[in-house]
Coordinates of C-alpha atoms and ligand atoms in Angstrom, one line a residue:
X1 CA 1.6 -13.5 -34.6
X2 CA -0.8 -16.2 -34.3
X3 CA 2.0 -19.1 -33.8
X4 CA 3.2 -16.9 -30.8
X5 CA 3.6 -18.6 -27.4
X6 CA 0.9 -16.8 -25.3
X7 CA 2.7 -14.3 -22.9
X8 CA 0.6 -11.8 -20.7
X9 CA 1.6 -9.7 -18.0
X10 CA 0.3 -7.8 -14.7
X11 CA 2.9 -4.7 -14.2
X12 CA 1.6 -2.7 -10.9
X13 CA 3.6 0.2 -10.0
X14 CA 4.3 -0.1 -5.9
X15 CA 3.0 3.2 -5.3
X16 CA 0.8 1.5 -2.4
X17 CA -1.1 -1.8 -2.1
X18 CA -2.9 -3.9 -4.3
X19 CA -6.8 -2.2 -4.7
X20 CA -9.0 -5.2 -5.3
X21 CA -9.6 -4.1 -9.1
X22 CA -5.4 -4.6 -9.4
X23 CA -6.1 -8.0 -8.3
X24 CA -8.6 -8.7 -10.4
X25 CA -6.4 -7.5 -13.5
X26 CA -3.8 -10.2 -12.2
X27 CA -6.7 -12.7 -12.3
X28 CA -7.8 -11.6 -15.9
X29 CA -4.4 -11.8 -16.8
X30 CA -3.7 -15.3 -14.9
X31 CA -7.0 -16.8 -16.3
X32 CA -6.2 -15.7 -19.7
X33 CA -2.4 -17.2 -20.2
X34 CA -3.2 -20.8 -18.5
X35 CA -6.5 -20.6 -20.5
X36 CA -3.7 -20.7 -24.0
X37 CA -0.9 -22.8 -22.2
X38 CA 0.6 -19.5 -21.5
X39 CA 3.4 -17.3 -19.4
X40 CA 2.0 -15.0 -16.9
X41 CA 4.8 -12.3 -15.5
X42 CA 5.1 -10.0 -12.9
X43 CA 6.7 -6.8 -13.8
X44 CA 7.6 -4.0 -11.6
X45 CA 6.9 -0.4 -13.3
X46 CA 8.7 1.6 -10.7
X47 CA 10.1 4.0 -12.8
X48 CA 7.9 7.2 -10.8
X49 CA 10.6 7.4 -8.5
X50 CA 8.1 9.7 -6.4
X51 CA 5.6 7.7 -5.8
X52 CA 7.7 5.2 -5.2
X53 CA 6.4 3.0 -1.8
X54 CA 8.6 0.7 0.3
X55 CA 7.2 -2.6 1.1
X56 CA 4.5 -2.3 -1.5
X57 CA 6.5 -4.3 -4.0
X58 CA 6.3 -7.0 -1.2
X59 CA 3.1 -6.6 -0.9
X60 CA 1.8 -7.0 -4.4
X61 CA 3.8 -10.1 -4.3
X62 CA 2.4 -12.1 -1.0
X63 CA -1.3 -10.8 -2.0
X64 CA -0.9 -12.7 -5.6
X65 CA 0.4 -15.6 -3.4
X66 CA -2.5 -15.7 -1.0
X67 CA -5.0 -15.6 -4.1
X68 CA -3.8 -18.8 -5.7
X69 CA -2.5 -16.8 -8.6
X70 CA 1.1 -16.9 -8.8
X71 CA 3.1 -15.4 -12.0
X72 CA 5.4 -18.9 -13.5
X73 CA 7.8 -15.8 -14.1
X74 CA 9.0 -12.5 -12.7
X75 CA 10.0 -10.4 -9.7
X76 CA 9.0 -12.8 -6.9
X77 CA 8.7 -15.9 -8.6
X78 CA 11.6 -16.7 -10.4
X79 CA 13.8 -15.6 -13.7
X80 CA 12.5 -16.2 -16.9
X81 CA 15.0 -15.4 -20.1
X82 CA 13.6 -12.2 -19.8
X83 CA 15.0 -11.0 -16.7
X84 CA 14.9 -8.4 -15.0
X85 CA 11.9 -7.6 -14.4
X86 CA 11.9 -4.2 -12.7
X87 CA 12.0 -1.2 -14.4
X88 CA 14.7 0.1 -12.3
X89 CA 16.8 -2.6 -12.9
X90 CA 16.4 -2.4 -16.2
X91 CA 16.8 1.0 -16.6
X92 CA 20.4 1.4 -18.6
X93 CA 18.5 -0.3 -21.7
X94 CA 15.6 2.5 -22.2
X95 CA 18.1 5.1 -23.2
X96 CA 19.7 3.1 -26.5
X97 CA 16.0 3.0 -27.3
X98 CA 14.6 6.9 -26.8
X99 CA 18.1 7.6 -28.9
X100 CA 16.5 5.4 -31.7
X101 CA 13.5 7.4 -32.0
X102 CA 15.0 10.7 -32.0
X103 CA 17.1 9.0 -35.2
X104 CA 14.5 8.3 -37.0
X105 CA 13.1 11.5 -36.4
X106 CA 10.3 10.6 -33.6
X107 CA 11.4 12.0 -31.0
X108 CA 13.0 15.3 -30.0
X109 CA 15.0 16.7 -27.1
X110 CA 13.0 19.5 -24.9
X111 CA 14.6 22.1 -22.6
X112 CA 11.9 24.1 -21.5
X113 CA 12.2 24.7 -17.9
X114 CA 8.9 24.4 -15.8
X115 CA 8.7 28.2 -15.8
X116 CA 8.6 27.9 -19.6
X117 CA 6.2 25.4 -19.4
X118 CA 3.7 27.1 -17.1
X119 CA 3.9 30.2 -19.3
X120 CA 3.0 28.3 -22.6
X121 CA -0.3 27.1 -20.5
X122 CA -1.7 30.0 -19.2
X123 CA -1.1 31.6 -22.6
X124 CA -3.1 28.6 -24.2
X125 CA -5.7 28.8 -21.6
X126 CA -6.4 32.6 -21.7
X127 CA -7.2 31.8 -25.2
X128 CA -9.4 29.2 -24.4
X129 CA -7.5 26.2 -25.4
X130 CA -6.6 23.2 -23.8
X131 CA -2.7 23.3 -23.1
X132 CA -0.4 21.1 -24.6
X133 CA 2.8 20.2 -26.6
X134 CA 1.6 19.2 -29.5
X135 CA 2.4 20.0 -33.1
X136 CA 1.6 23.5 -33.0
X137 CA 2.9 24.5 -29.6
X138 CA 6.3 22.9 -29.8
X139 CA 7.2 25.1 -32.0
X140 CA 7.4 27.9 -29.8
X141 CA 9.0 26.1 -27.4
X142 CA 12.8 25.4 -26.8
X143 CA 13.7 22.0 -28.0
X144 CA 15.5 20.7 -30.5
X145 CA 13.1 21.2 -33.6
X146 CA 13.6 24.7 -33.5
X147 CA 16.9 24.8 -32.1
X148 CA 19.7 24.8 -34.5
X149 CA 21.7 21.7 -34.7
X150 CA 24.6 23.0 -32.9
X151 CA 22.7 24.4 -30.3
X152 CA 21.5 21.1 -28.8
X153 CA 24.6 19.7 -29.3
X154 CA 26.2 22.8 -26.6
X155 CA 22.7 22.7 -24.8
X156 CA 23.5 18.7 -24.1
X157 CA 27.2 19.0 -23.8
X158 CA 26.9 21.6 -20.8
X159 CA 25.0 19.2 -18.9
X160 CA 21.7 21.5 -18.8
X161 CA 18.4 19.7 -18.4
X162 CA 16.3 17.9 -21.2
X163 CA 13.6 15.5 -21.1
X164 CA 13.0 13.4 -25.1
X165 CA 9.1 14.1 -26.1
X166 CA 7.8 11.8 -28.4
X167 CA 6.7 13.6 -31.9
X168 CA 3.3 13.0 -32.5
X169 CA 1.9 13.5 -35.8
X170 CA -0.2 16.3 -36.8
X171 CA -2.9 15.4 -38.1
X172 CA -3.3 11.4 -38.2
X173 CA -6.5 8.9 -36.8
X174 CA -4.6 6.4 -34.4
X175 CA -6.3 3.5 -34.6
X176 CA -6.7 1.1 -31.8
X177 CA -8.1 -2.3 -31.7
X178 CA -9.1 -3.5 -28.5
X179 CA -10.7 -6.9 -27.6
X180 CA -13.2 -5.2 -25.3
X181 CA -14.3 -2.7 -27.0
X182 CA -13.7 -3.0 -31.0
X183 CA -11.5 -0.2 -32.1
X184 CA -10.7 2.9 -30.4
X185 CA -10.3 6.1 -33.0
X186 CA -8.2 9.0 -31.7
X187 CA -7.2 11.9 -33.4
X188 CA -3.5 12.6 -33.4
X189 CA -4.7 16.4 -33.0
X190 CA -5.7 15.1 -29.7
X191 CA -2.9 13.9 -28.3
X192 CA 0.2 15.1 -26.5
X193 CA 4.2 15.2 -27.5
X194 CA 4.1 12.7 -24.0
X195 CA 7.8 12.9 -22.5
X196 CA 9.8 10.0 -23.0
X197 CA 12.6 10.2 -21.1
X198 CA 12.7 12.4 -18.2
X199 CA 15.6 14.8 -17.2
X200 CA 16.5 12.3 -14.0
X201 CA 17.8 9.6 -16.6
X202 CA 14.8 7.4 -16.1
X203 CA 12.2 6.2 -19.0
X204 CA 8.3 7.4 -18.0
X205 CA 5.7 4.8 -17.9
X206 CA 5.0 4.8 -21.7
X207 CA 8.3 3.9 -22.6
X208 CA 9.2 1.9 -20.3
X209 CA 6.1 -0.4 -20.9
X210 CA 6.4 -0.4 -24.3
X211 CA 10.2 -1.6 -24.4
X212 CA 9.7 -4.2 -21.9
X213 CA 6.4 -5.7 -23.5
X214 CA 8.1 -5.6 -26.6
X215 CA 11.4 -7.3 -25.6
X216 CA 9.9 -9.4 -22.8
X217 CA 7.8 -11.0 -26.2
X218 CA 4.1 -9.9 -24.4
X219 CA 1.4 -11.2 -26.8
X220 CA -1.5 -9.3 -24.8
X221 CA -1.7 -6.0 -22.5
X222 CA -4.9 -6.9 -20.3
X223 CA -4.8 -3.7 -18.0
X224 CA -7.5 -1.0 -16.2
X225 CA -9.3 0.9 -18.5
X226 CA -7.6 4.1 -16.8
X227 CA -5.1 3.2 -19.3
X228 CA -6.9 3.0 -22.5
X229 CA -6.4 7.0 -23.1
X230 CA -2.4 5.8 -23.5
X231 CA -3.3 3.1 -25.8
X232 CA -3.0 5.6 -28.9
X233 CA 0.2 6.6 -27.9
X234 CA 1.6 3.2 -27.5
X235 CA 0.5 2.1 -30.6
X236 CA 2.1 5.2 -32.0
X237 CA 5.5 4.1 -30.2
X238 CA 5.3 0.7 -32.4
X239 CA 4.9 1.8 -35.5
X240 CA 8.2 4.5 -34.7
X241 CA 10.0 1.6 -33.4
X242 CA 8.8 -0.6 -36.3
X243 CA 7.4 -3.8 -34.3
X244 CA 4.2 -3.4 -35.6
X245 CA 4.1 -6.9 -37.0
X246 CA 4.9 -8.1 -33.0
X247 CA 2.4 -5.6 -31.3
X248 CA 0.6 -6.9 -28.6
X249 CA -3.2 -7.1 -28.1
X250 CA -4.9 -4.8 -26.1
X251 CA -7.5 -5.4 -23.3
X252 CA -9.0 -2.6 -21.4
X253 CA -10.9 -4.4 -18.4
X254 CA -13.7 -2.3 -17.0
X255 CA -13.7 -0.3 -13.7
X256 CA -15.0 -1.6 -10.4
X257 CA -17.6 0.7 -9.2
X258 CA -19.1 1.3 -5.9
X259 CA -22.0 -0.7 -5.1
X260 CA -24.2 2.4 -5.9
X261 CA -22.6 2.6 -9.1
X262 CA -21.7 6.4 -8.4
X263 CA -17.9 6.4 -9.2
X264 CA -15.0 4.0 -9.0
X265 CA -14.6 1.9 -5.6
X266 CA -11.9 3.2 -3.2
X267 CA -10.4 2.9 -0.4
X268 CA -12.8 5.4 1.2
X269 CA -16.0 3.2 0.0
X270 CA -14.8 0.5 2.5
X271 CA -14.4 2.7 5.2
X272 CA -17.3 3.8 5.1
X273 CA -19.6 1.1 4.1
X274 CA -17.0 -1.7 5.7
X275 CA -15.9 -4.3 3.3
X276 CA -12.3 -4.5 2.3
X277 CA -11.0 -3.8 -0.7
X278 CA -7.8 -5.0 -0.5
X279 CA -6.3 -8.3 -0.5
X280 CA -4.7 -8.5 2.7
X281 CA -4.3 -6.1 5.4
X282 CA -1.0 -3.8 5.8
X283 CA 0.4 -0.7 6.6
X284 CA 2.2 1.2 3.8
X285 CA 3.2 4.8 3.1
X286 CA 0.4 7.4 1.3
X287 CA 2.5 7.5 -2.1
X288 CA 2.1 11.3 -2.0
X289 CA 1.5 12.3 1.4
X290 CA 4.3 9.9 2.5
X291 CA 2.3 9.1 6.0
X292 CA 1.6 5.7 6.8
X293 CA -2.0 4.4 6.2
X294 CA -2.8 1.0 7.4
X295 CA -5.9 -1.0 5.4
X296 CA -7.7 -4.0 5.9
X297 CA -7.6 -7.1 3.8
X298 CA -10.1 -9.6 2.7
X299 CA -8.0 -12.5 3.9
X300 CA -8.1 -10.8 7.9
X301 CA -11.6 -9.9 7.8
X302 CA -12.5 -14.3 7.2
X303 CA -12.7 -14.4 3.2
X304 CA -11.2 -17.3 2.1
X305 CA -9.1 -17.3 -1.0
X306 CA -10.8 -19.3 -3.5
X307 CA -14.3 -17.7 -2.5
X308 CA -12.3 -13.8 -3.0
X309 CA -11.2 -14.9 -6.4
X310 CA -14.1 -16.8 -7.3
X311 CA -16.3 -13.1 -6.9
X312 CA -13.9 -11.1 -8.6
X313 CA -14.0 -13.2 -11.5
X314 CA -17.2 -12.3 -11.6
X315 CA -17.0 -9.1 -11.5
X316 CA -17.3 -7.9 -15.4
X317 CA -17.2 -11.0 -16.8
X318 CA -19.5 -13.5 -17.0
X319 CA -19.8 -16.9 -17.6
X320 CA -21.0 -18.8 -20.4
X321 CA -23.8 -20.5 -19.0
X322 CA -25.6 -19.8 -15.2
X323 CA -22.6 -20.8 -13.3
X324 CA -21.6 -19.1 -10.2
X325 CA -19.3 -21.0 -8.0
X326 CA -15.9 -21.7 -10.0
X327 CA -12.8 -23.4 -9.3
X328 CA -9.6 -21.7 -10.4
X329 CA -9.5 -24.6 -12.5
X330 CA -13.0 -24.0 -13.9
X331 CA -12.1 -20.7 -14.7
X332 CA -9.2 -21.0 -16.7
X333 CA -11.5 -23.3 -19.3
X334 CA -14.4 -21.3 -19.4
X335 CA -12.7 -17.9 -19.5
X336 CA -12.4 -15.6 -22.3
X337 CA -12.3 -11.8 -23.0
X338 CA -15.0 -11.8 -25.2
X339 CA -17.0 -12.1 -21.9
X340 CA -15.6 -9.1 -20.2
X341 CA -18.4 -6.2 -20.3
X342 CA -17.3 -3.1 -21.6
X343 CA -19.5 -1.4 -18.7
X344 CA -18.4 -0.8 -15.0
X345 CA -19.1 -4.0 -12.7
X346 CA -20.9 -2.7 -9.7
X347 CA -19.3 -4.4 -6.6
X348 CA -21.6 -5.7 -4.0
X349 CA -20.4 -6.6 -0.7
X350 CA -23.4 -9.2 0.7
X351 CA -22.7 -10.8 -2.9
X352 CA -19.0 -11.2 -2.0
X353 CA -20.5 -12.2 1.7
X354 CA -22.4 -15.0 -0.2
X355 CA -19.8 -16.8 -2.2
X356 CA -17.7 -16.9 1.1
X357 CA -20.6 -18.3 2.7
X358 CA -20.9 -20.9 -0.4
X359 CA -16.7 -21.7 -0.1
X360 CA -17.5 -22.5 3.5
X361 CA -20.3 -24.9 2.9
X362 CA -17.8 -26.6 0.5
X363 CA -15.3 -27.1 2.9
X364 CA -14.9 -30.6 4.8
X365 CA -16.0 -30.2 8.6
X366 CA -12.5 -31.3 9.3
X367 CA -11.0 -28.1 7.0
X368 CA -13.3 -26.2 9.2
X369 CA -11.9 -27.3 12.3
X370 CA -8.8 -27.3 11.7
X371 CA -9.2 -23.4 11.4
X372 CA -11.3 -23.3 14.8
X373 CA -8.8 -25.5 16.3
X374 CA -5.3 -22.6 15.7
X375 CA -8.6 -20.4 17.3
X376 CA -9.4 -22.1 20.0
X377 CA -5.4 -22.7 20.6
X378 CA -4.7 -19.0 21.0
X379 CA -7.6 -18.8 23.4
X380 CA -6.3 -21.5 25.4
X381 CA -8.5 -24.2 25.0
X382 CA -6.9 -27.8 23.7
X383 CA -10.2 -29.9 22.5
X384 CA -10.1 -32.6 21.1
X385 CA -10.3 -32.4 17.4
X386 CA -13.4 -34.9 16.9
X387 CA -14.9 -32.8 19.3
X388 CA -14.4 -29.1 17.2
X389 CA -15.1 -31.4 14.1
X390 CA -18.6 -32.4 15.7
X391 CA -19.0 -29.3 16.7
X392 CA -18.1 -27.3 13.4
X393 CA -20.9 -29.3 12.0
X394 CA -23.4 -28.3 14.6
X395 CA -22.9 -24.7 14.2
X396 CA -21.2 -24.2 10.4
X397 CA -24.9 -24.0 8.8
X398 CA -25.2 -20.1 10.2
X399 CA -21.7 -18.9 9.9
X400 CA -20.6 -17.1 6.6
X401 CA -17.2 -16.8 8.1
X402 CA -15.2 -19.1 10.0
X403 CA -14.1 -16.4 12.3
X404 CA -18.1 -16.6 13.1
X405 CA -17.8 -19.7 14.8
X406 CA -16.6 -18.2 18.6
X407 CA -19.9 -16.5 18.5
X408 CA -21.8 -19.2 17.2
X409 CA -20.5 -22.0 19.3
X410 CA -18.4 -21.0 21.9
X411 CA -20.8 -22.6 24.7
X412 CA -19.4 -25.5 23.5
X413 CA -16.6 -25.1 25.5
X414 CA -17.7 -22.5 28.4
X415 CA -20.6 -23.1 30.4
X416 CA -23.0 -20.4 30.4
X417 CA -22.3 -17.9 32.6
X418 CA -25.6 -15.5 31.9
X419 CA -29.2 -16.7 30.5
X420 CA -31.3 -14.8 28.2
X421 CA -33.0 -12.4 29.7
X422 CA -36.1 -12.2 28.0
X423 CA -36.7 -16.1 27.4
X424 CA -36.3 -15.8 31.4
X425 CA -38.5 -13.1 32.1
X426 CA -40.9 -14.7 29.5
X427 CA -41.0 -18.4 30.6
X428 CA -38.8 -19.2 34.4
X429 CA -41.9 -19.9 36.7
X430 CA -42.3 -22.6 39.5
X431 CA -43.3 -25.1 37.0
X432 CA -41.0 -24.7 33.9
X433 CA -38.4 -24.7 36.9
X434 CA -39.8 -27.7 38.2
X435 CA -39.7 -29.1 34.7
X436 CA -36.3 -28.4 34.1
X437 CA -35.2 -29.9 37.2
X438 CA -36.9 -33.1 36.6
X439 CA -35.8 -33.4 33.1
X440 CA -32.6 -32.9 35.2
X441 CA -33.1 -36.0 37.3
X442 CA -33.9 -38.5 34.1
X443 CA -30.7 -37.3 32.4
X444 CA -29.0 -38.3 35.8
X445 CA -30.2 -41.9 35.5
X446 CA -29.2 -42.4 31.8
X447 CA -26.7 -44.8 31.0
X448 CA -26.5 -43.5 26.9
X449 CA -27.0 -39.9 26.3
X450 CA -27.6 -39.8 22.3
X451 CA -29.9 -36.6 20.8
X452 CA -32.6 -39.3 20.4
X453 CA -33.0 -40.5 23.8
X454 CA -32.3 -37.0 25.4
X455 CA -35.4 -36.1 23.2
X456 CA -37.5 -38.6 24.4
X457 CA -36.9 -38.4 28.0
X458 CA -37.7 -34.3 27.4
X459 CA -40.9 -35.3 25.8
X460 CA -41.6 -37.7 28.4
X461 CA -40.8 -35.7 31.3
X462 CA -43.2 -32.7 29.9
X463 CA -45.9 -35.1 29.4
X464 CA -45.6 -36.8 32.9
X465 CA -45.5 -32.7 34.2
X466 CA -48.6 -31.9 31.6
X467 CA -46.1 -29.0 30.0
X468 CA -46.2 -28.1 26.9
X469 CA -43.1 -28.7 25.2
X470 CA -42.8 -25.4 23.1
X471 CA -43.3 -23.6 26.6
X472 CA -40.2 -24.7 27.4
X473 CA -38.3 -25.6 24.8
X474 CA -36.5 -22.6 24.5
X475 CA -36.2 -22.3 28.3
X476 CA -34.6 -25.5 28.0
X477 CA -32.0 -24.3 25.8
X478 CA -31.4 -21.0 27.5
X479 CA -30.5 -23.4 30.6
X480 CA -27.7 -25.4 28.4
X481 CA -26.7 -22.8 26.8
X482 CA -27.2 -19.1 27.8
X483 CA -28.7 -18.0 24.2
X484 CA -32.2 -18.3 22.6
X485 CA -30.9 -19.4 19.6
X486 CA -28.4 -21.8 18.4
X487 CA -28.1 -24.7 16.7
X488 CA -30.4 -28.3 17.0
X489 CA -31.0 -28.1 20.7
X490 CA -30.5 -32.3 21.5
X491 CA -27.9 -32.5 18.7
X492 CA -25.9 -30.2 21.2
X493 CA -26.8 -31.9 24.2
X494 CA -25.4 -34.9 23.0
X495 CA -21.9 -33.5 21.9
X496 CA -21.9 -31.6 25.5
X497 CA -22.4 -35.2 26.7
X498 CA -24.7 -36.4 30.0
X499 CA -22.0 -35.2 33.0
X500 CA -21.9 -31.5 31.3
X501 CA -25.7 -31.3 30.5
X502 CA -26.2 -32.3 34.1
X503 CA -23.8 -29.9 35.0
X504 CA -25.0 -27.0 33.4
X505 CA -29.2 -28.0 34.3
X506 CA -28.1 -27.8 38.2
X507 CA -26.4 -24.9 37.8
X508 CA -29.2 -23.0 35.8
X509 CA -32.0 -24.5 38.3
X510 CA -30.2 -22.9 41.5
X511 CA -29.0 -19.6 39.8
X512 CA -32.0 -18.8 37.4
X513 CA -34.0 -16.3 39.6
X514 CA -37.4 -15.6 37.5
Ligands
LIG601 N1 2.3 0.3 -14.3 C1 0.9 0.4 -14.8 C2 0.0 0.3 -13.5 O1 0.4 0.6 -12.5 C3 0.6 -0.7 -15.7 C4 -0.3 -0.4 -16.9 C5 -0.1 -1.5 -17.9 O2 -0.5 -2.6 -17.6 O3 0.3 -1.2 -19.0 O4 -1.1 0.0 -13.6

C-alpha cells in the first residue's frame, strides 16, 4: 500500500451545478495528489438516471477549469489507462461484479415489489421500529434467501423484476478508519441490505464507486462528510470483494455551514444574504422538479480565481503557521489532512470579500487595466491603455472588485454632469465661486500641469483670496469631479490633464447655482 502511486479522485454526480463545498472537495482532492506527485481524476457518477441534469456535467467541468484546478485525468481532460470515466459508460462491467458477490454468498437477488416493500415498513413502524432490510427482515421478504433454488432461477428466467441487495452481517462492528476523524465504529445491526444493483440494469452509487475506485487504483476517497454514513458499507463491499489489502483511505471533509452556523450553506443562504455559492453562474434544470433554475457564480459577481480558491482552502483547514494569502502553489506544500477540522467551517462572505480585495492589491496596475480596458470597450470608450493603467492606480486602493472600478473612476472619462448636492448647498457661495474661478484662471496660464504644481497654485490662489483651503477643498473636487469623495484630488487633476481640468472648472463655475 505504501509504495502506491498516489491516486485521488473528485466523482460529482451532475444532478445540478457545482455548490461551493463540491469545489472545495475538488481542491482538497487537487491539493492533496500534487502535494504526493499524484493523479487527480474526474469521474462522473451518473448512475441516478433520475436526477440526471443536462449540461451539469459541462458545468462541473468549465467551473474546475476557471478555478485553476484541472484533473491530469478524466471526463474532460483527457484518457488515462483507466478510461472511461463515467459511470454510464462503464456500466456493462458492474454486473460481472454484483454476480461475484452473490457467488460468494454476499449478495442476494430481491423481488419484492414496492407494494411489498411499503407493507414491511408500516408493519416495522407500527411496532416502533425503524424499517429496514436487514438480517431479520429479509427473511420475510421475497428474495432469493428464502426462495427455493429453482424458484429464482423461474423468477429470473421470466423476466420479472429483481434488484441484488448486499448481505450484511448480523451482528458485526464495521470498523472504519478515517484520516479526519480516527475510526468510525458502526454496528452491522445498524445497517441496511443497501441494493446493489437496481432492476433498470444500472449499479447504485455504492457499487458503482466502489468498483471504479477499486479498478481505477484510487489510493484515497476525500469526499463530503454526507458520505461518511456509506463508509461502513463500502468497507464491507472490500472485504466481500477481497481487496482489502488495496482499500483506499478515507477522508470525510467537514460541511460548509452558513455564516450563522445554523445548518449547511445552500443555495437559499445566498439568496437571501447575497453571496454566491457557486462557482460560475448558469442555468440548469432542478434535478427533481425538472424546472430550470438559474444561479450566480463567484466568477460573475468579480471574484477572481485565485482569491475564490485561496478562501476555500481555508475553509476547514488551516495552515501550519499564520498564513493567509496562498498561492496554489503554496498550497500544495503546506497542505495536509491532518489539518482538516473535523467541525463544520462557518462560511463568511466579507472574509471571502477580503481575500478578493487582497488578490486585487496583488495584481500589477497593468492586470487591472487590462480588465477595465474589455470594460470600458463594451461601453464604448477606446482610452488609451497608459491612461486606464494611471488611472487603475488612482482609484484600485478602494475597490474590492474590479467591476468596482466604473463607480469608482468613471469621471475619468465623463465629465461630470451633476455636483454633489450637499457639498453645494454646504460650501458654493460668491467667494468659494470666486475662488474656483480664479484657481481656474492660473491653471489657464500653466505651461506643466503636474499634481505638485496644481497644488501649489490651489494653495496660492486661496491665500492670495484669504480662503481657507479645507473650505474649499472639497468644493474643489465636487467641481472636477461631481462626487465628495474619490481618490487624491491633484493626483487626478493631473491624469485629467490642464485642457480637461479647465474644461470641467468653466463648466462647474457657469452651471453651479448655490
Ligand atoms: N457521487 C458522489 C457525489 O455526488 C461521490 C461520493 C464519493 O466521492 O464517493 O458526491
Amino acid at each position: 500500500m505504501e509504495n502506491r502511486r498516489v491516486r485521488v479522485r473528485f466523482a460529482p454526480s451532475p444532478t445540478g451545478p457545482l455548490h461551493m463545498g463540491g469545489v472545495r472537495t475538488a481542491l482538497y482532492n487537487y491539493l492533496f495528489a500534487k502535494h504526493h506527485g499524484g493523479d487527480f481524476i474526474l469521474r462522473i457518477e451518473d448512475t441516478d438516471q433520475e436526477r440526471f441534469v443536462p449540461g451539469a456535467e459541462e458545468y462541473i467541468i468549465e467551473a474546475l477549469k476557471w478555478c485553476g484546478i484541472e484533473p491530469n485525468e478524466g471526463i474532460g481532460f483527457g484518457d488515462g489507462a483507466y478510461a472511461p470515466y463515467r459511470q454510464s459508460d462503464r456500466k456493462p462491467m458492474y454486473r460481472e461484479y454484483a454476480d461475484q458477490l452473490i457467488h460468494s454468498g454476499n449478495a442476494y437477488y430481491a423481488f419484492d415489489t414496492s407494494e411489498e416493500l411499503g407493507e414491511m415498513r408500516k408493519l416495522i413502524e407500527a411496532a416502533g421500529g425503524t424499517s429496514s432490510y436487514n438480517a431479520i427482515t429479509r427473511q420475510n421478504m421475497k428474495n432469493s434467501l428464502t426462495l427455493s433454488e429453482d424458484e429464482v432461477k423461474q423468477r429470473i428466467a421470466a423476466g420479472e423484476p429483481y434488484v441484488i441487495r448486499m448481505k450484511i452481517p448480523r451482528n458485526e462492528e464495521i470498523r472504519v478508519k478515517d484520516l479526519i476523524r480516527g475510526w468510525v465504529v458502526v454496528h452491522s445491526g445498524q445497517m441496511d441490505d443497501k441494493v446493489l444493483f437496481k432492476s433498470d440494469g444500472m449499479p447504485t452509487y455504492h457499487l458503482a464507486n466502489v468498483v471504479d475506485d477499486y479498478t481505477m487504483k484510487i489510493t484515497h476517497v476525500i469526499r463530503g462528510e454526507e458520505w461518511l454514513p456509506s463508509a461502513p458499507l463500502h468497507v464491507l463491499l472490500y472485504r466481500s470483494f477481497g481487496w482489502e489489502a488495496v482499500m483506499p483511505e478515507f477522508a470525510h471533509l467537514p460541511l460548509l455551514l452558513r455564516p450563522d452556523g445554523n445548518g449547511k450553506l445552500s443555495k437559499r443562504d445566498g439568496d437571501r444574504l447575497g453571496f454566491p455559492v457557486f462557482p460560475i453562474s448558469g442555468n440548469l434544470q432542478d434535478s427533481k422538479t425538472k424546472k430550470m433554475e438559474s444561479f450566480t457564480g463567484y466568477r460573475e459577481s468579480g471574484y477572481f480565481p485565485d482569491a475564490f480558491i485561496n478562501m476555500l482552502a481555508l475553509l476547514g483547514w488551516h495552515s501550519s503557521g499564520n498564513q493567509e494569502l496562498y498561492t496554489l502553489d503554496e498550497l500544495v506544500k503546506d497542505f495536509s489532512l491532518d489539518r482538516v477540522s473535523k467541525s463544520g467551517a462557518k462560511f463568511d462572505p466579507e472574509k471571502s470579500k477580503w481575500f478578493n480585495q487582497q488578490y486585487l492589491r496583488k495584481r500589477t496596475d497593468a492586470a487591472l487595466a487590462a480588465i477595465w480596458m474589455t470594460e470600458l470597450k463594451t461601453k464604448g470608450f477606446t482610452p488609451d491603455p497608459i491612461f486606464v493603467e494611471k488611472a487603475v492606480r488612482l482609484i484600485k486602493e478602494k475597490a474590492m472588485f474590479a467591476n468596482e472600478f466604473w463607480t469608482l473612476g468613471s469621471f475619468l472619462f465623463v465629465a461630470p454632469e451633476a455636483y454633489d448636492a450637499e457639498v453645494v448647498k454646504k460650501r458654493w457661495n460668491e467667494n468659494s465661486a470666486k475662488f474656483v474661478a480664479a484657481v481656474n484662471t492660473a491653471y489657464q496660464a500653466m505651461t506643466s500641469f503636474t499634481a505638485a504644481e496644481a497644488e501649489t497654485l490651489f494653495k496660492q490662489t486661496a491665500e492670495t483670496q484669504a480662503i481657507k483651503t479645507g473650505e474649499v477643498m472639497q468644493l474643489f473636487r465636487v467641481c472636477v469631479s461631481g462626487a465628495a469623495g474619490g481618490p487624491a484630488l491633484f493626483e487626478m487633476c493631473e491624469l485629467l490633464g490642464k485642457d480637461e481640468v479647465v474644461k470641467r472648472l468653466t463648466r462647474a463655475v457657469q452651471t453651479i447655482k448655490a
